mmCIF file with all atom_site columns, C-alpha atoms in Angstrom:
data_model
loop_
_atom_site.group_PDB
_atom_site.id
_atom_site.type_symbol
_atom_site.label_atom_id
_atom_site.label_alt_id
_atom_site.label_comp_id
_atom_site.label_asym_id
_atom_site.label_entity_id
_atom_site.label_seq_id
_atom_site.pdbx_PDB_ins_code
_atom_site.Cartn_x
_atom_site.Cartn_y
_atom_site.Cartn_z
_atom_site.occupancy
_atom_site.B_iso_or_equiv
_atom_site.pdbx_formal_charge
_atom_site.auth_seq_id
_atom_site.auth_comp_id
_atom_site.auth_asym_id
_atom_site.auth_atom_id
_atom_site.pdbx_PDB_model_num
ATOM 1   C CA . MET A 1 1   ? 29.162 -39.473 -44.320 1.00 63.00 ? 33  MET A CA 1
ATOM 2   C CA . LYS A 1 2   ? 30.317 -41.114 -41.164 1.00 84.00 ? 34  LYS A CA 1
ATOM 3   C CA . LYS A 1 3   ? 27.752 -40.014 -38.608 1.00 85.00 ? 35  LYS A CA 1
ATOM 4   C CA . THR A 1 4   ? 24.312 -41.546 -38.426 1.00 86.00 ? 36  THR A CA 1
ATOM 5   C CA . THR A 1 5   ? 21.177 -39.450 -38.626 1.00 84.00 ? 37  THR A CA 1
ATOM 6   C CA . THR A 1 6   ? 20.556 -40.247 -34.965 1.00 90.00 ? 38  THR A CA 1
ATOM 7   C CA . GLN A 1 7   ? 23.994 -38.903 -34.048 1.00 89.00 ? 39  GLN A CA 1
ATOM 8   C CA . LEU A 1 8   ? 23.380 -35.711 -36.034 1.00 86.00 ? 40  LEU A CA 1
ATOM 9   C CA . LEU A 1 9   ? 19.983 -35.217 -34.399 1.00 91.00 ? 41  LEU A CA 1
ATOM 10  C CA . SER A 1 10  ? 21.550 -35.647 -30.976 1.00 91.00 ? 42  SER A CA 1
ATOM 11  C CA . GLN A 1 11  ? 24.348 -33.193 -31.746 1.00 90.00 ? 43  GLN A CA 1
ATOM 12  C CA . ILE A 1 12  ? 22.034 -30.509 -33.110 1.00 87.00 ? 44  ILE A CA 1
ATOM 13  C CA . SER A 1 13  ? 19.871 -30.716 -30.023 1.00 91.00 ? 45  SER A CA 1
ATOM 14  C CA . GLN A 1 14  ? 22.981 -30.160 -27.898 1.00 90.00 ? 46  GLN A CA 1
ATOM 15  C CA . ALA A 1 15  ? 24.599 -27.478 -30.079 1.00 89.00 ? 47  ALA A CA 1
ATOM 16  C CA . LYS A 1 16  ? 24.946 -24.002 -28.630 1.00 89.00 ? 48  LYS A CA 1
ATOM 17  C CA . SER A 1 17  ? 24.471 -22.436 -32.048 1.00 90.00 ? 49  SER A CA 1
ATOM 18  C CA . LEU A 1 18  ? 23.531 -23.414 -35.554 1.00 90.00 ? 50  LEU A CA 1
ATOM 19  C CA . GLN A 1 19  ? 26.841 -22.066 -36.858 1.00 90.00 ? 51  GLN A CA 1
ATOM 20  C CA . GLU A 1 20  ? 28.790 -24.247 -34.418 1.00 88.00 ? 52  GLU A CA 1
ATOM 21  C CA . PHE A 1 21  ? 26.862 -27.333 -35.487 1.00 88.00 ? 53  PHE A CA 1
ATOM 22  C CA . GLN A 1 22  ? 27.336 -26.563 -39.186 1.00 87.00 ? 54  GLN A CA 1
ATOM 23  C CA . ARG A 1 23  ? 31.047 -25.842 -38.744 1.00 87.00 ? 55  ARG A CA 1
ATOM 24  C CA . HIS A 1 24  ? 31.658 -29.176 -36.974 1.00 86.00 ? 56  HIS A CA 1
ATOM 25  C CA . ASN A 1 25  ? 29.467 -31.181 -39.337 1.00 86.00 ? 57  ASN A CA 1
ATOM 26  C CA . SER A 1 26  ? 29.875 -29.546 -42.739 1.00 84.00 ? 58  SER A CA 1
ATOM 27  C CA . GLN A 1 27  ? 31.067 -32.803 -44.337 1.00 82.00 ? 59  GLN A CA 1
ATOM 28  C CA . GLU A 1 28  ? 28.049 -34.623 -42.950 1.00 83.00 ? 60  GLU A CA 1
ATOM 29  C CA . LEU A 1 29  ? 25.411 -32.262 -44.324 1.00 78.00 ? 61  LEU A CA 1
ATOM 30  C CA . THR A 1 30  ? 25.560 -33.048 -48.018 1.00 76.00 ? 62  THR A CA 1
ATOM 31  C CA . TYR A 1 31  ? 24.781 -35.994 -50.258 1.00 80.00 ? 63  TYR A CA 1
ATOM 32  C CA . PRO A 1 32  ? 26.901 -37.014 -53.216 1.00 80.00 ? 64  PRO A CA 1
ATOM 33  C CA . PRO A 1 33  ? 25.467 -35.862 -56.544 1.00 88.00 ? 65  PRO A CA 1
ATOM 34  C CA . VAL A 1 34  ? 22.623 -38.216 -57.465 1.00 92.00 ? 66  VAL A CA 1
ATOM 35  C CA . LEU A 1 35  ? 23.858 -38.890 -60.988 1.00 91.00 ? 67  LEU A CA 1
ATOM 36  C CA . ASP A 1 36  ? 27.364 -39.687 -59.720 1.00 92.00 ? 68  ASP A CA 1
ATOM 37  C CA . TYR A 1 37  ? 25.818 -42.256 -57.382 1.00 91.00 ? 69  TYR A CA 1
ATOM 38  C CA . TYR A 1 38  ? 23.752 -43.637 -60.263 1.00 93.00 ? 70  TYR A CA 1
ATOM 39  C CA . LEU A 1 39  ? 26.816 -44.010 -62.496 1.00 92.00 ? 71  LEU A CA 1
ATOM 40  C CA . SER A 1 40  ? 28.654 -45.769 -59.656 1.00 94.00 ? 72  SER A CA 1
ATOM 41  C CA . LEU A 1 41  ? 26.000 -48.520 -59.797 1.00 95.00 ? 73  LEU A CA 1
ATOM 42  C CA . PHE A 1 42  ? 26.739 -49.416 -63.438 1.00 94.00 ? 74  PHE A CA 1
ATOM 43  C CA . PRO A 1 43  ? 29.447 -52.034 -62.798 1.00 95.00 ? 75  PRO A CA 1
ATOM 44  C CA . LYS A 1 44  ? 27.332 -53.860 -60.207 1.00 96.00 ? 76  LYS A CA 1
ATOM 45  C CA . HIS A 1 45  ? 24.448 -54.089 -62.671 1.00 95.00 ? 77  HIS A CA 1
ATOM 46  C CA . ASN A 1 46  ? 26.589 -54.889 -65.743 1.00 95.00 ? 78  ASN A CA 1
ATOM 47  C CA . ILE A 1 47  ? 25.741 -51.626 -67.464 1.00 95.00 ? 79  ILE A CA 1
ATOM 48  C CA . LYS A 1 48  ? 28.447 -50.620 -69.932 1.00 95.00 ? 80  LYS A CA 1
ATOM 49  C CA . ASN A 1 49  ? 27.612 -46.939 -70.419 1.00 93.00 ? 81  ASN A CA 1
ATOM 50  C CA . LYS A 1 50  ? 25.030 -44.171 -70.179 1.00 93.00 ? 82  LYS A CA 1
ATOM 51  C CA . ALA A 1 51  ? 23.626 -44.996 -73.608 1.00 94.00 ? 83  ALA A CA 1
ATOM 52  C CA . GLN A 1 52  ? 22.687 -48.500 -72.495 1.00 95.00 ? 84  GLN A CA 1
ATOM 53  C CA . ALA A 1 53  ? 21.016 -47.231 -69.301 1.00 94.00 ? 85  ALA A CA 1
ATOM 54  C CA . ILE A 1 54  ? 19.196 -44.481 -71.170 1.00 93.00 ? 86  ILE A CA 1
ATOM 55  C CA . SER A 1 55  ? 17.880 -46.919 -73.762 1.00 93.00 ? 87  SER A CA 1
ATOM 56  C CA . LEU A 1 56  ? 16.570 -49.213 -71.030 1.00 93.00 ? 88  LEU A CA 1
ATOM 57  C CA . SER A 1 57  ? 14.911 -46.250 -69.283 1.00 92.00 ? 89  SER A CA 1
ATOM 58  C CA . GLU A 1 58  ? 12.437 -45.909 -72.200 1.00 93.00 ? 90  GLU A CA 1
ATOM 59  C CA . ASN A 1 59  ? 12.874 -42.108 -72.218 1.00 90.00 ? 91  ASN A CA 1
ATOM 60  C CA . THR A 1 60  ? 14.129 -40.156 -75.205 1.00 90.00 ? 92  THR A CA 1
ATOM 61  C CA . SER A 1 61  ? 17.892 -40.008 -75.248 1.00 91.00 ? 93  SER A CA 1
ATOM 62  C CA . THR A 1 62  ? 18.004 -36.277 -75.935 1.00 92.00 ? 94  THR A CA 1
ATOM 63  C CA . TYR A 1 63  ? 15.880 -35.615 -72.849 1.00 91.00 ? 95  TYR A CA 1
ATOM 64  C CA . VAL A 1 64  ? 17.910 -37.870 -70.543 1.00 93.00 ? 96  VAL A CA 1
ATOM 65  C CA . TYR A 1 65  ? 21.261 -36.652 -71.872 1.00 93.00 ? 97  TYR A CA 1
ATOM 66  C CA . SER A 1 66  ? 20.121 -33.082 -71.188 1.00 93.00 ? 98  SER A CA 1
ATOM 67  C CA . VAL A 1 67  ? 19.459 -34.128 -67.578 1.00 93.00 ? 99  VAL A CA 1
ATOM 68  C CA . PHE A 1 68  ? 22.901 -35.750 -67.332 1.00 91.00 ? 100 PHE A CA 1
ATOM 69  C CA . ARG A 1 69  ? 24.481 -32.542 -68.677 1.00 92.00 ? 101 ARG A CA 1
ATOM 70  C CA . GLY A 1 70  ? 22.587 -30.469 -66.103 1.00 90.00 ? 102 GLY A CA 1
ATOM 71  C CA . GLU A 1 71  ? 20.550 -28.626 -68.730 1.00 94.00 ? 103 GLU A CA 1
ATOM 72  C CA . ARG A 1 72  ? 17.253 -29.968 -67.381 1.00 92.00 ? 104 ARG A CA 1
ATOM 73  C CA . PRO A 1 73  ? 16.348 -30.937 -63.849 1.00 93.00 ? 105 PRO A CA 1
ATOM 74  C CA . LEU A 1 74  ? 16.061 -34.550 -62.785 1.00 93.00 ? 106 LEU A CA 1
ATOM 75  C CA . ASN A 1 75  ? 12.581 -35.449 -61.575 1.00 95.00 ? 107 ASN A CA 1
ATOM 76  C CA . ARG A 1 76  ? 11.278 -38.306 -59.445 1.00 96.00 ? 108 ARG A CA 1
ATOM 77  C CA . ASN A 1 77  ? 9.728  -40.206 -62.359 1.00 96.00 ? 109 ASN A CA 1
ATOM 78  C CA . LEU A 1 78  ? 12.926 -40.156 -64.408 1.00 95.00 ? 110 LEU A CA 1
ATOM 79  C CA . CYS A 1 79  ? 14.905 -41.170 -61.336 1.00 96.00 ? 111 CYS A CA 1
ATOM 80  C CA . LEU A 1 80  ? 12.598 -44.188 -60.980 1.00 97.00 ? 112 LEU A CA 1
ATOM 81  C CA . CYS A 1 81  ? 12.883 -45.029 -64.693 1.00 96.00 ? 113 CYS A CA 1
ATOM 82  C CA . LEU A 1 82  ? 16.673 -44.927 -64.459 1.00 96.00 ? 114 LEU A CA 1
ATOM 83  C CA . ALA A 1 83  ? 16.616 -47.165 -61.373 1.00 97.00 ? 115 ALA A CA 1
ATOM 84  C CA . LEU A 1 84  ? 14.364 -49.717 -63.088 1.00 96.00 ? 116 LEU A CA 1
ATOM 85  C CA . ALA A 1 85  ? 16.470 -49.535 -66.242 1.00 95.00 ? 117 ALA A CA 1
ATOM 86  C CA . ILE A 1 86  ? 19.562 -50.928 -64.574 1.00 96.00 ? 118 ILE A CA 1
ATOM 87  C CA . GLY A 1 87  ? 17.798 -53.229 -62.113 1.00 95.00 ? 119 GLY A CA 1
ATOM 88  C CA . CYS A 1 88  ? 18.361 -51.300 -58.901 1.00 97.00 ? 120 CYS A CA 1
ATOM 89  C CA . SER A 1 89  ? 17.304 -52.832 -55.608 1.00 96.00 ? 121 SER A CA 1
ATOM 90  C CA . ILE A 1 90  ? 14.803 -51.093 -53.352 1.00 97.00 ? 122 ILE A CA 1
ATOM 91  C CA . THR A 1 91  ? 17.685 -49.851 -51.181 1.00 97.00 ? 123 THR A CA 1
ATOM 92  C CA . GLU A 1 92  ? 19.565 -48.443 -54.186 1.00 97.00 ? 124 GLU A CA 1
ATOM 93  C CA . THR A 1 93  ? 16.381 -46.832 -55.497 1.00 97.00 ? 125 THR A CA 1
ATOM 94  C CA . GLN A 1 94  ? 15.581 -45.269 -52.124 1.00 97.00 ? 126 GLN A CA 1
ATOM 95  C CA . THR A 1 95  ? 19.133 -43.905 -51.998 1.00 95.00 ? 127 THR A CA 1
ATOM 96  C CA . LEU A 1 96  ? 18.799 -42.454 -55.517 1.00 96.00 ? 128 LEU A CA 1
ATOM 97  C CA . LEU A 1 97  ? 15.548 -40.768 -54.538 1.00 97.00 ? 129 LEU A CA 1
ATOM 98  C CA . LYS A 1 98  ? 17.038 -39.441 -51.300 1.00 95.00 ? 130 LYS A CA 1
ATOM 99  C CA . TYR A 1 99  ? 20.166 -38.083 -53.008 1.00 94.00 ? 131 TYR A CA 1
ATOM 100 C CA . GLY A 1 100 ? 17.971 -36.494 -55.675 1.00 94.00 ? 132 GLY A CA 1
ATOM 101 C CA . GLY A 1 101 ? 15.872 -34.748 -53.030 1.00 93.00 ? 133 GLY A CA 1
ATOM 102 C CA . PHE A 1 102 ? 12.721 -36.718 -53.864 1.00 96.00 ? 134 PHE A CA 1
ATOM 103 C CA . ALA A 1 103 ? 10.225 -38.525 -51.666 1.00 97.00 ? 135 ALA A CA 1
ATOM 104 C CA . GLN A 1 104 ? 11.260 -42.095 -51.064 1.00 97.00 ? 136 GLN A CA 1
ATOM 105 C CA . LEU A 1 105 ? 8.915  -44.899 -52.012 1.00 98.00 ? 137 LEU A CA 1
ATOM 106 C CA . TYR A 1 106 ? 6.174  -45.369 -49.436 1.00 97.00 ? 138 TYR A CA 1
ATOM 107 C CA . PRO A 1 107 ? 4.281  -48.684 -49.454 1.00 96.00 ? 139 PRO A CA 1
ATOM 108 C CA . ARG A 1 108 ? 1.034  -47.120 -48.172 1.00 97.00 ? 140 ARG A CA 1
ATOM 109 C CA . ASN A 1 109 ? 0.875  -44.991 -51.331 1.00 97.00 ? 141 ASN A CA 1
ATOM 110 C CA . PRO A 1 110 ? -0.934 -47.086 -53.995 1.00 97.00 ? 142 PRO A CA 1
ATOM 111 C CA . ARG A 1 111 ? 1.334  -45.943 -56.848 1.00 98.00 ? 143 ARG A CA 1
ATOM 112 C CA . ASP A 1 112 ? 4.509  -46.384 -54.815 1.00 98.00 ? 144 ASP A CA 1
ATOM 113 C CA . LEU A 1 113 ? 3.346  -49.860 -53.788 1.00 98.00 ? 145 LEU A CA 1
ATOM 114 C CA . LEU A 1 114 ? 3.184  -50.852 -57.458 1.00 98.00 ? 146 LEU A CA 1
ATOM 115 C CA . ILE A 1 115 ? 6.655  -49.403 -58.067 1.00 98.00 ? 147 ILE A CA 1
ATOM 116 C CA . ILE A 1 116 ? 8.059  -51.309 -55.078 1.00 98.00 ? 148 ILE A CA 1
ATOM 117 C CA . PHE A 1 117 ? 6.455  -54.503 -56.384 1.00 98.00 ? 149 PHE A CA 1
ATOM 118 C CA . ALA A 1 118 ? 7.998  -53.894 -59.812 1.00 97.00 ? 150 ALA A CA 1
ATOM 119 C CA . LEU A 1 119 ? 11.449 -53.260 -58.352 1.00 97.00 ? 151 LEU A CA 1
ATOM 120 C CA . ASN A 1 120 ? 11.240 -56.397 -56.215 1.00 96.00 ? 152 ASN A CA 1
ATOM 121 C CA . ASN A 1 121 ? 10.227 -58.486 -59.204 1.00 97.00 ? 153 ASN A CA 1
ATOM 122 C CA . GLY A 1 122 ? 12.705 -57.176 -61.774 1.00 95.00 ? 154 GLY A CA 1
ATOM 123 C CA . TYR A 1 123 ? 10.144 -55.418 -63.960 1.00 96.00 ? 155 TYR A CA 1
ATOM 124 C CA . SER A 1 124 ? 11.267 -53.307 -66.874 1.00 95.00 ? 156 SER A CA 1
ATOM 125 C CA . VAL A 1 125 ? 10.032 -49.753 -67.286 1.00 95.00 ? 157 VAL A CA 1
ATOM 126 C CA . VAL A 1 126 ? 7.525  -50.964 -69.902 1.00 95.00 ? 158 VAL A CA 1
ATOM 127 C CA . GLN A 1 127 ? 6.190  -53.669 -67.575 1.00 97.00 ? 159 GLN A CA 1
ATOM 128 C CA . LEU A 1 128 ? 5.773  -51.155 -64.767 1.00 97.00 ? 160 LEU A CA 1
ATOM 129 C CA . GLU A 1 129 ? 4.007  -48.717 -67.081 1.00 96.00 ? 161 GLU A CA 1
ATOM 130 C CA . GLU A 1 130 ? 1.527  -51.478 -67.949 1.00 97.00 ? 162 GLU A CA 1
ATOM 131 C CA . LEU A 1 131 ? 1.008  -52.273 -64.245 1.00 98.00 ? 163 LEU A CA 1
ATOM 132 C CA . LEU A 1 132 ? 0.442  -48.604 -63.439 1.00 97.00 ? 164 LEU A CA 1
ATOM 133 C CA . SER A 1 133 ? -2.009 -48.248 -66.318 1.00 96.00 ? 165 SER A CA 1
ATOM 134 C CA . GLU A 1 134 ? -3.942 -51.384 -65.325 1.00 97.00 ? 166 GLU A CA 1
ATOM 135 C CA . ASN A 1 135 ? -4.274 -49.965 -61.817 1.00 97.00 ? 167 ASN A CA 1
ATOM 136 C CA . LYS A 1 136 ? -5.269 -46.492 -63.029 1.00 97.00 ? 168 LYS A CA 1
ATOM 137 C CA . GLN A 1 137 ? -2.180 -44.839 -61.548 1.00 96.00 ? 169 GLN A CA 1
ATOM 138 C CA . PRO A 1 138 ? -0.139 -42.039 -63.166 1.00 95.00 ? 170 PRO A CA 1
ATOM 139 C CA . LEU A 1 139 ? 2.550  -43.325 -65.510 1.00 95.00 ? 171 LEU A CA 1
ATOM 140 C CA . LEU A 1 140 ? 6.248  -42.625 -65.060 1.00 94.00 ? 172 LEU A CA 1
ATOM 141 C CA . ILE A 1 141 ? 6.952  -41.464 -68.593 1.00 89.00 ? 173 ILE A CA 1
ATOM 142 C CA . ASP A 1 142 ? 5.594  -38.122 -69.716 1.00 73.00 ? 174 ASP A CA 1
ATOM 143 C CA . GLU A 1 143 ? 4.381  -38.520 -73.291 1.00 58.00 ? 175 GLU A CA 1
ATOM 144 C CA . LYS A 1 144 ? 6.363  -35.414 -74.299 1.00 50.00 ? 176 LYS A CA 1
ATOM 145 C CA . LYS A 1 145 ? 9.600  -36.850 -72.904 1.00 48.00 ? 177 LYS A CA 1
ATOM 146 C CA . GLY A 1 146 ? 9.126  -40.581 -73.486 1.00 47.00 ? 178 GLY A CA 1
ATOM 147 C CA . LYS A 1 147 ? 9.763  -42.592 -76.628 1.00 48.00 ? 179 LYS A CA 1
#
């Protein structure tokens, strides 16, 4: 991805046809696979392997491995758990959410505000779950899929 969103918006408004725009910008219109991006963050965060990240995510390993294998869909809550698990920054987390096709964190949303606070302060998944519970917000981990 070399062109900015602003450049793409400008070009589409000037394009004579949708097909022309898509043909000239096909490389610009996709994101890398979200899990590939996630795995690329491991070295920066001193994560040795998937097993370590999955353990820190506080989700059952069979569930998360099935997501990594493409057998189950990734959801926003798991994406957030995985980000917290390896200590992602807000920017990295927003990128994960964007690449996964999920709504990015929005500070005017009470639940998202708590998640942003947790990310900024290095909270674990368990610590965030406690914060969400204390503030009567939906938890990240579905009881059926969590530990």
